Tab-separated table of C-alpha atoms and ligand atoms in Angstrom:
chain	number	residue	atom	x	y	z
H	228	MET	CA	-106.306	-125.048	35.223
H	229	ALA	CA	-108.837	-124.275	32.112
H	230	ASP	CA	-107.454	-122.460	28.882
H	231	THR	CA	-110.026	-119.876	27.499
H	232	SER	CA	-110.104	-121.980	24.813
H	233	VAL	CA	-108.862	-125.281	23.017
H	234	ILE	CA	-107.936	-126.763	19.228
H	235	GLU	CA	-108.950	-129.974	18.672
H	236	ILE	CA	-106.592	-131.556	15.724
H	237	SER	CA	-108.288	-134.796	14.171
H	238	GLU	CA	-105.849	-137.465	13.994
H	239	VAL	CA	-108.870	-139.197	11.054
H	240	ALA	CA	-108.737	-136.129	8.897
H	241	VAL	CA	-104.399	-136.155	9.261
H	242	THR	CA	-104.328	-139.958	8.342
H	243	GLY	CA	-106.188	-139.427	5.586
H	244	ASN	CA	-105.592	-136.009	3.494
H	245	ILE	CA	-102.043	-137.436	3.904
H	246	ARG	CA	-103.583	-141.541	2.795
H	247	PHE	CA	-104.544	-139.176	-0.366
H	248	LEU	CA	-102.107	-137.197	-0.660
H	249	GLN	CA	-99.665	-140.658	-0.861
H	250	GLY	CA	-102.033	-141.608	-3.503
H	251	GLN	CA	-102.043	-138.304	-5.840
H	252	ILE	CA	-97.759	-138.250	-5.365
H	253	GLY	CA	-97.416	-142.056	-5.831
H	254	GLU	CA	-94.619	-144.401	-3.855
H	255	ASN	CA	-91.880	-142.472	-6.387
H	256	VAL	CA	-92.033	-139.074	-5.728
H	257	LEU	CA	-90.882	-138.278	-1.969
H	258	ILE	CA	-93.417	-136.284	0.426
H	259	SER	CA	-92.069	-133.960	2.655
H	260	SER	CA	-94.810	-132.839	4.928
H	261	VAL	CA	-93.944	-129.278	5.586
H	262	VAL	CA	-94.743	-127.882	9.495
H	263	LYS	CA	-93.269	-124.130	9.418
H	264	SER	CA	-95.176	-121.693	11.955
H	265	ASN	CA	-95.810	-124.686	14.285
H	266	ALA	CA	-97.663	-126.979	11.848
H	267	TYR	CA	-99.821	-124.028	10.462
H	268	GLY	CA	-100.821	-123.443	13.479
H	269	HIS	CA	-102.389	-127.290	14.510
H	270	GLY	CA	-98.915	-127.546	16.575
H	271	MET	CA	-95.994	-129.170	15.462
H	272	LYS	CA	-96.525	-131.151	18.387
H	273	SER	CA	-99.621	-132.775	17.627
H	274	PHE	CA	-99.070	-133.022	14.123
H	275	VAL	CA	-95.736	-134.494	13.531
H	276	PRO	CA	-96.160	-138.005	15.009
H	277	ILE	CA	-99.568	-138.547	13.055
H	278	ALA	CA	-97.744	-137.930	10.544
H	279	GLU	CA	-95.530	-140.106	10.880
H	280	HIS	CA	-97.429	-142.535	12.377
H	281	ALA	CA	-98.648	-142.810	8.161
H	282	GLY	CA	-95.939	-142.759	7.491
H	283	ILE	CA	-93.969	-139.476	6.787
H	284	ASP	CA	-90.503	-139.421	7.445
H	285	HIS	CA	-89.326	-136.152	6.302
H	286	PHE	CA	-90.187	-132.782	7.536
H	287	SER	CA	-89.462	-128.735	6.285
H	288	VAL	CA	-89.318	-126.037	8.507
H	289	PHE	CA	-88.547	-122.483	8.021
H	290	SER	CA	-86.210	-121.776	10.229
H	291	ALA	CA	-83.111	-123.643	12.186
H	292	CYS	CA	-85.458	-122.567	16.104
H	293	GLU	CA	-88.646	-124.024	14.179
H	294	ALA	CA	-85.593	-127.723	13.400
H	295	ARG	CA	-84.287	-127.455	16.580
H	296	ARG	CA	-88.298	-127.794	18.189
H	297	LEU	CA	-88.787	-130.170	15.423
H	298	MET	CA	-85.468	-131.941	16.686
H	299	GLU	CA	-87.544	-132.716	20.227
H	300	ILE	CA	-90.315	-134.404	18.876
H	301	LYS	CA	-90.170	-136.159	15.980
H	302	SER	CA	-89.232	-139.711	16.118
H	303	PRO	CA	-85.082	-140.820	15.057
H	304	GLY	CA	-85.563	-141.848	11.646
H	305	SER	CA	-87.469	-138.387	10.193
H	306	ARG	CA	-85.210	-136.648	8.679
H	307	ILE	CA	-85.072	-132.545	8.893
H	308	MET	CA	-85.185	-129.929	6.182
H	309	ILE	CA	-84.293	-126.328	7.238
H	310	MET	CA	-86.249	-123.809	3.759
H	311	GLY	CA	-85.489	-120.352	5.516
H	312	TRP	CA	-83.146	-118.703	8.134
H	313	MET	CA	-80.576	-119.655	9.470
H	314	ASP	CA	-78.139	-118.068	11.679
H	315	ASP	CA	-74.207	-118.476	10.879
H	316	ASP	CA	-74.049	-119.911	14.791
H	317	ASP	CA	-76.159	-122.796	13.687
H	318	ILE	CA	-74.663	-124.297	10.874
H	319	GLU	CA	-72.289	-126.280	12.756
H	320	TRP	CA	-75.478	-127.436	14.558
H	321	ALA	CA	-76.823	-128.846	11.352
H	322	VAL	CA	-74.276	-130.322	10.518
H	323	GLU	CA	-73.668	-131.900	13.969
H	324	ASN	CA	-77.394	-132.952	13.506
H	325	GLU	CA	-77.866	-134.083	10.329
H	326	VAL	CA	-80.261	-131.448	9.354
H	327	GLU	CA	-80.401	-130.433	5.805
H	328	PHE	CA	-80.721	-126.746	5.130
H	329	PHE	CA	-80.959	-124.518	2.123
H	330	VAL	CA	-78.205	-122.848	0.776
H	331	PHE	CA	-79.036	-119.958	-1.084
H	332	ASP	CA	-75.851	-117.913	-1.253
H	333	SER	CA	-72.256	-118.575	-1.572
H	334	ILE	CA	-70.350	-116.533	1.159
H	335	ARG	CA	-72.732	-119.074	3.256
H	336	LEU	CA	-71.684	-123.083	1.228
H	337	GLU	CA	-67.786	-121.721	1.888
H	338	LYS	CA	-69.013	-121.523	5.815
H	339	VAL	CA	-70.488	-124.209	5.622
H	340	ALA	CA	-67.684	-126.147	4.122
H	341	CYS	CA	-65.189	-124.980	7.057
H	342	MET	CA	-68.049	-126.146	9.835
H	343	ALA	CA	-68.215	-130.056	7.739
H	344	GLU	CA	-64.780	-129.460	8.186
H	345	ASN	CA	-64.801	-129.560	12.128
H	346	THR	CA	-67.529	-131.861	12.421
H	347	GLY	CA	-66.179	-134.846	9.967
H	348	LYS	CA	-69.477	-134.539	8.609
H	349	PRO	CA	-71.121	-133.848	5.218
H	350	ALA	CA	-73.218	-130.592	5.162
H	351	LEU	CA	-75.996	-132.326	3.696
H	352	ILE	CA	-77.024	-129.733	1.214
H	353	HIS	CA	-79.741	-128.307	-0.839
H	354	ILE	CA	-78.962	-125.546	-3.518
H	355	GLU	CA	-81.869	-123.548	-3.862
H	356	MET	CA	-81.955	-121.932	-8.088
H	357	GLU	CA	-83.330	-117.723	-9.263
H	358	THR	CA	-85.524	-118.493	-11.670
H	359	GLY	CA	-88.174	-115.952	-11.701
H	360	MET	CA	-89.233	-115.973	-7.972
H	361	ASN	CA	-86.926	-113.318	-7.505
H	362	ARG	CA	-86.955	-113.308	-3.826
H	363	THR	CA	-84.189	-116.080	-2.207
H	364	GLY	CA	-82.300	-118.868	-4.815
H	365	MET	CA	-78.452	-117.997	-6.836
H	366	ILE	CA	-78.132	-116.592	-9.782
H	367	ASN	CA	-75.892	-117.448	-12.293
H	368	LYS	CA	-73.069	-116.560	-11.254
H	369	GLU	CA	-73.108	-117.395	-7.458
H	370	LEU	CA	-74.733	-120.726	-8.802
H	371	LYS	CA	-70.472	-120.452	-11.566
H	372	LYS	CA	-68.945	-120.167	-7.689
H	373	THR	CA	-71.113	-122.879	-5.688
H	374	VAL	CA	-70.208	-125.112	-8.265
H	375	GLU	CA	-66.731	-124.140	-7.793
H	376	VAL	CA	-66.229	-124.527	-4.107
H	377	ILE	CA	-68.295	-128.212	-3.437
H	378	LEU	CA	-65.590	-129.374	-6.336
H	379	ASN	CA	-63.102	-128.576	-4.244
H	380	ASN	CA	-64.111	-129.415	-0.902
H	381	ARG	CA	-65.658	-132.598	-2.244
H	382	SER	CA	-66.299	-134.388	1.014
H	383	PHE	CA	-67.169	-131.664	2.876
H	384	PHE	CA	-70.901	-131.587	1.121
H	385	GLU	CA	-73.789	-134.020	0.140
H	386	LEU	CA	-75.910	-133.018	-2.120
H	387	LYS	CA	-79.516	-133.533	-0.995
H	388	GLY	CA	-81.152	-131.891	-3.501
H	389	LEU	CA	-81.296	-128.717	-6.104
H	390	CYS	CA	-84.691	-126.522	-5.627
H	391	THR	CA	-86.340	-123.786	-7.081
H	392	HIS	CA	-90.018	-122.449	-5.606
H	393	LEU	CA	-92.657	-121.356	-7.748
H	394	ALA	CA	-94.126	-117.661	-7.333
H	395	GLY	CA	-98.070	-118.231	-7.444
H	396	ALA	CA	-98.807	-122.823	-9.080
H	397	GLU	CA	-102.039	-121.549	-6.966
H	398	SER	CA	-103.668	-119.391	-9.904
H	399	ILE	CA	-104.001	-119.922	-13.320
H	400	ALA	CA	-103.068	-116.428	-14.037
H	401	ASN	CA	-99.777	-117.093	-13.122
H	402	HIS	CA	-99.189	-120.252	-16.124
H	403	VAL	CA	-96.874	-118.309	-18.204
H	404	ARG	CA	-94.312	-116.864	-15.035
H	405	VAL	CA	-93.963	-120.556	-13.708
H	406	GLN	CA	-93.430	-122.536	-16.215
H	407	LYS	CA	-90.697	-120.263	-17.572
H	408	GLN	CA	-89.267	-121.365	-13.955
H	409	ILE	CA	-89.739	-124.702	-14.780
H	410	SER	CA	-87.830	-125.116	-18.207
H	411	ARG	CA	-85.238	-122.762	-16.141
H	412	PHE	CA	-84.755	-125.079	-13.403
H	413	HIS	CA	-84.255	-128.663	-16.313
H	414	ARG	CA	-82.554	-126.271	-17.769
H	415	LEU	CA	-79.889	-125.464	-14.457
H	416	CYS	CA	-80.207	-129.116	-13.168
H	417	LYS	CA	-78.366	-130.343	-16.261
H	418	TRP	CA	-75.798	-127.690	-16.336
H	419	PHE	CA	-74.936	-129.080	-12.710
H	420	GLY	CA	-75.491	-132.539	-14.849
H	421	LYS	CA	-72.558	-131.466	-16.383
H	422	ARG	CA	-69.836	-130.513	-13.656
H	423	GLY	CA	-70.705	-134.313	-12.641
H	424	LEU	CA	-72.707	-133.033	-9.623
H	425	VAL	CA	-76.413	-134.482	-9.399
H	426	PRO	CA	-78.684	-133.979	-6.899
H	427	GLU	CA	-80.691	-137.446	-4.954
H	428	TYR	CA	-83.742	-135.313	-5.541
H	429	ARG	CA	-84.721	-132.274	-7.555
H	430	HIS	CA	-87.619	-130.416	-5.991
H	431	ILE	CA	-90.320	-126.905	-7.133
H	432	ALA	CA	-93.413	-128.272	-5.822
H	433	SER	CA	-95.688	-127.245	-2.655
H	434	SER	CA	-98.891	-127.980	-2.387
H	435	ALA	CA	-100.902	-126.643	-5.877
H	436	ALA	CA	-98.014	-126.828	-8.015
H	437	ALA	CA	-97.531	-131.321	-6.362
H	438	MET	CA	-101.719	-131.011	-7.717
H	439	THR	CA	-102.222	-129.322	-11.000
H	440	TYR	CA	-99.265	-129.881	-12.378
H	441	PRO	CA	-97.607	-133.156	-11.546
H	442	ALA	CA	-94.568	-132.339	-14.840
H	443	ALA	CA	-93.679	-130.585	-11.166
H	444	ARG	CA	-93.139	-133.355	-8.442
H	445	LEU	CA	-90.054	-134.362	-10.191
H	446	ASP	CA	-87.886	-136.993	-6.653
H	447	MET	CA	-90.205	-134.645	-3.473
H	448	VAL	CA	-92.879	-132.644	-3.105
H	449	ARG	CA	-93.784	-129.508	-0.060
H	450	ILE	CA	-96.797	-130.744	0.992
H	451	GLY	CA	-98.331	-128.037	3.387
H	452	ILE	CA	-101.485	-126.709	3.448
H	453	LEU	CA	-103.442	-129.612	1.980
H	454	GLN	CA	-102.173	-132.592	4.200
H	455	TYR	CA	-104.461	-129.728	7.133
H	456	GLY	CA	-107.023	-129.957	4.675
H	457	TYR	CA	-107.437	-126.526	2.712
H	458	TRP	CA	-106.913	-126.350	-0.971
H	459	PRO	CA	-104.097	-123.527	-1.828
H	460	SER	CA	-106.824	-122.080	-3.663
H	461	SER	CA	-109.712	-122.415	-4.624
H	462	GLU	CA	-108.667	-122.587	-8.152
H	463	THR	CA	-107.081	-125.922	-7.371
H	464	PHE	CA	-109.919	-127.315	-5.991
H	465	ILE	CA	-111.421	-126.416	-9.608
H	466	GLN	CA	-109.212	-127.499	-10.953
H	467	PHE	CA	-109.273	-131.305	-9.604
H	468	ILE	CA	-112.804	-132.082	-8.559
H	469	SER	CA	-113.380	-131.040	-12.066
H	470	LYS	CA	-112.188	-133.983	-13.287
H	471	LYS	CA	-113.339	-136.622	-11.014
H	472	LYS	CA	-117.147	-138.030	-10.715
H	473	ASP	CA	-118.251	-138.225	-7.526
H	474	LYS	CA	-117.267	-134.117	-6.570
H	475	ILE	CA	-116.759	-134.489	-2.952
H	476	ASP	CA	-113.830	-132.709	-1.196
H	477	PRO	CA	-111.271	-135.971	-0.319
H	478	LEU	CA	-109.488	-133.524	2.245
H	479	SER	CA	-110.762	-133.295	5.529
H	480	ARG	CA	-109.744	-130.479	8.014
H	481	VAL	CA	-107.718	-130.989	10.633
H	482	ILE	CA	-108.697	-127.806	13.361
H	483	SER	CA	-111.358	-127.228	15.887
H	484	TRP	CA	-111.056	-124.566	18.132
H	485	LYS	CA	-113.587	-124.529	20.367
H	486	SER	CA	-114.140	-122.458	23.573
H	487	ARG	CA	-117.327	-121.628	26.430
H	488	ILE	CA	-120.085	-119.289	26.992
H	489	MET	CA	-118.670	-116.768	29.645
H	490	THR	CA	-121.110	-115.344	30.673
H	491	LEU	CA	-125.232	-113.946	29.634
H	492	LYS	CA	-126.751	-110.518	29.791
H	493	LYS	CA	-129.716	-109.278	28.929
H	494	VAL	CA	-129.092	-105.485	26.282
H	495	LYS	CA	-132.415	-102.857	25.766
H	496	ARG	CA	-133.347	-101.333	22.342
H	497	GLY	CA	-130.926	-98.617	22.143
H	498	GLU	CA	-127.936	-99.072	23.831
H	499	PHE	CA	-124.373	-99.925	22.571
H	500	VAL	CA	-122.750	-103.156	22.728
H	501	SER	CA	-119.242	-103.151	24.189
H	502	TYR	CA	-116.510	-100.235	23.338
H	503	GLY	CA	-117.647	-97.130	20.978
H	504	THR	CA	-120.367	-97.247	18.841
H	505	ILE	CA	-120.194	-99.459	16.270
H	506	TYR	CA	-123.159	-101.926	17.571
H	507	LEU	CA	-126.481	-100.488	18.518
H	508	ALA	CA	-129.390	-103.201	19.908
H	509	GLN	CA	-132.013	-102.210	17.172
H	510	GLU	CA	-134.574	-104.568	19.423
H	511	ASP	CA	-133.679	-106.047	22.796
H	512	LYS	CA	-131.243	-108.366	23.136
H	513	ARG	CA	-130.154	-111.457	25.132
H	514	ILE	CA	-125.809	-112.031	23.876
H	515	ALA	CA	-123.402	-114.163	25.351
H	516	VAL	CA	-119.504	-113.083	26.312
H	517	ILE	CA	-117.084	-115.965	24.742
H	518	PRO	CA	-113.541	-115.250	26.694
H	519	VAL	CA	-112.000	-115.418	23.185
H	520	GLY	CA	-110.389	-112.022	21.117
H	521	TYR	CA	-108.076	-111.029	18.350
H	522	SER	CA	-104.633	-112.015	21.366
H	523	HIS	CA	-105.400	-115.501	20.776
H	524	GLY	CA	-106.078	-115.178	17.434
H	525	TYR	CA	-109.507	-113.914	16.338
H	526	SER	CA	-108.892	-111.615	14.209
H	527	ARG	CA	-110.270	-108.052	14.576
H	528	SER	CA	-111.168	-107.458	11.580
H	529	LEU	CA	-114.466	-110.519	12.091
H	530	SER	CA	-115.865	-107.231	14.786
H	531	ASN	CA	-119.701	-107.261	13.197
H	532	GLN	CA	-118.840	-110.152	10.731
H	533	GLY	CA	-118.008	-113.388	12.503
H	534	ARG	CA	-119.629	-116.264	13.201
H	535	VAL	CA	-119.649	-119.155	15.871
H	536	LEU	CA	-121.735	-122.245	16.476
H	537	ILE	CA	-123.659	-122.537	19.661
H	538	ASN	CA	-126.469	-124.765	20.747
H	539	GLY	CA	-125.937	-126.197	17.134
H	540	HIS	CA	-127.229	-122.733	15.205
H	541	ARG	CA	-124.513	-120.128	13.499
H	542	VAL	CA	-124.720	-117.030	15.672
H	543	GLY	CA	-123.782	-113.369	15.130
H	544	VAL	CA	-120.672	-111.696	16.311
H	545	ILE	CA	-121.347	-108.836	17.293
H	546	GLY	CA	-119.642	-105.630	18.756
H	547	LEU	CA	-116.189	-104.804	18.583
H	548	VAL	CA	-113.536	-108.734	18.746
H	549	ASN	CA	-111.648	-107.564	22.098
H	550	MET	CA	-108.149	-108.414	22.924
H	551	ASN	CA	-109.881	-110.905	25.363
H	552	MET	CA	-113.420	-111.793	24.272
H	553	LEU	CA	-115.769	-111.691	21.886
H	554	ILE	CA	-120.021	-110.822	21.992
H	555	ALA	CA	-122.329	-112.966	20.055
H	556	ASP	CA	-125.834	-112.493	19.501
H	557	VAL	CA	-128.468	-114.896	21.091
H	558	THR	CA	-131.191	-113.628	21.668
H	559	LYS	CA	-133.182	-116.277	18.776
H	560	LEU	CA	-131.324	-119.271	21.600
H	561	PRO	CA	-133.193	-119.063	25.194
H	562	ASP	CA	-131.162	-122.091	26.254
H	563	VAL	CA	-128.263	-121.286	26.480
H	564	LYS	CA	-126.257	-120.732	29.983
H	565	ALA	CA	-122.713	-119.454	31.135
H	566	GLY	CA	-120.666	-123.032	30.064
H	567	ASP	CA	-122.312	-124.048	27.096
H	568	GLU	CA	-119.853	-124.904	24.258
H	569	VAL	CA	-118.130	-122.262	21.157
H	570	VAL	CA	-117.457	-123.530	17.901
H	571	MET	CA	-114.759	-120.465	16.522
H	572	ILE	CA	-113.649	-123.260	14.038
H	573	GLY	CA	-115.667	-126.737	13.233
H	574	SER	CA	-118.070	-128.809	13.663
H	575	GLN	CA	-120.956	-128.961	16.010
H	576	GLU	CA	-124.551	-130.975	15.479
H	577	ASP	CA	-125.158	-129.991	11.635
H	578	LEU	CA	-123.313	-126.422	10.758
H	579	THR	CA	-119.955	-126.600	10.031
H	580	ILE	CA	-117.520	-122.670	10.201
H	581	SER	CA	-114.542	-124.098	8.085
H	582	VAL	CA	-111.811	-120.743	8.327
H	583	ALA	CA	-111.728	-120.162	4.460
H	584	SER	CA	-115.859	-118.965	5.389
H	585	PHE	CA	-114.299	-117.120	8.591
H	586	SER	CA	-111.591	-116.172	6.429
H	587	GLU	CA	-113.986	-114.916	3.559
H	588	PHE	CA	-115.359	-113.056	6.159
H	589	SER	CA	-112.090	-110.920	7.229
H	590	ASN	CA	-111.025	-110.864	3.697
H	591	GLN	CA	-107.471	-113.255	5.107
H	592	LEU	CA	-106.189	-116.492	3.201
H	593	ASN	CA	-106.443	-119.970	6.065
H	594	TYR	CA	-102.802	-119.557	5.802
H	595	GLU	CA	-102.650	-116.380	7.367
H	596	LEU	CA	-105.422	-116.881	10.244
H	597	LEU	CA	-104.390	-120.849	11.155
H	598	THR	CA	-100.979	-119.453	11.636
H	599	ARG	CA	-101.962	-116.494	14.185
H	600	LEU	CA	-103.621	-119.171	16.484
H	601	PRO	CA	-100.708	-118.413	19.552
H	602	GLU	CA	-98.709	-121.499	20.287
H	603	GLY	CA	-99.590	-120.587	24.129
H	604	THR	CA	-103.510	-122.636	23.003
H	605	PRO	CA	-103.590	-125.741	24.456
H	606	ARG	CA	-104.117	-128.213	21.266
H	607	LYS	CA	-105.333	-131.782	22.082
H	608	VAL	CA	-105.098	-134.744	20.002
H	609	VAL	CA	-108.927	-135.976	19.490
H	610	ASN	CA	-110.542	-139.025	17.324
W	284	PLP	C1	-93.796	-122.851	2.993
W	284	PLP	C2	-93.636	-123.825	1.361
W	284	PLP	C3	-94.214	-124.726	0.821
W	284	PLP	C4	-95.087	-125.754	1.100
W	284	PLP	O1	-96.771	-124.130	0.868
W	284	PLP	P1	-97.862	-125.300	0.569
W	284	PLP	O2	-98.427	-124.117	-0.044
W	284	PLP	O3	-98.616	-124.885	1.681
W	284	PLP	O4	-97.709	-126.580	0.349
W	284	PLP	C5	-93.355	-125.677	-0.113
W	284	PLP	N1	-92.160	-124.732	-0.738
W	284	PLP	C6	-91.172	-123.485	0.501
W	284	PLP	C7	-89.953	-123.321	0.020
W	284	PLP	C8	-92.460	-123.296	1.343
W	284	PLP	O5	-91.281	-121.960	1.903
């Protein structure tokens, strides 16, 4: 049975992006490939094997559930790091399976010591420190407690990392705040060092910081959005490209999203199209119905705004985006017929719709639109 749309993942694009990143970051810094939220909508199952083939052997996810899924996909040599949510019940599983995880409060740490004792394996922990983001991360008082717990239970812990997350390295507006976080991080690492606790990896940079602040790369970078071919912000891209002679974007978009025309019909001048009155045909129209709606990840805010590619032309989405369908204006394309390809994201002949142009219409970030592509939509790896 054919699905209403297909998401294609370009192997060549993933490989090219990872090669570019490896070249930028250098061999001495570990790249952890961030594949949370189903690899930013690309599909963990499609993305991870390609990344591994390109040399990635460390992956980051948000939750223990994602880690469990990744465990079934990754090859045995690859490591997993959980950066966020874990239930107390998941700790034992993580320790048993040698999954690395962030610890952001000292109460959790005591439980971890207990579990590690039970399993007879050390817990592979990354201590997340508060440096100014004010989200997760331990404050000073908790860090003191943490050092105590680790030193008293030395054999139950392997200190994989000391880390923090920067509050917006993608914008120069946050420069002072980010610089403060970086200095604070270094002070805290020294403080740990004085107590005999030196981590295997110090890491603070996501995509934006890894590109904009090379000194923030330290021992490991946690790269998400760049691998999928998008810059974290236009500022980050402009900063990078301004130093390059050729002015060519080194990244390629990985995702294409395609469907087909379900049916076509004529609408007389003066009629409204689809629900309500938001689209009035001001001339005789020919419309194409496409079986993709907001339940498939095509945002309702693209009503009367979005663009799709049909027969090598860019055409407008008219009327409301419905739950399962959208309507495109094909009045100027007399040759289109049911079954013709429709591109929501990607290229057709010499035209392209990127998520960026798509999200500018709807004021959504690439991140949000991509991660809203449902897990149920089939992914297909193409060249
Ligand atoms: C999502 C996430 C990243 C990756 O961010 P990108 O901007 O996509 O590179 C890195 N670190 C943490 C803690 C994250 O949650």
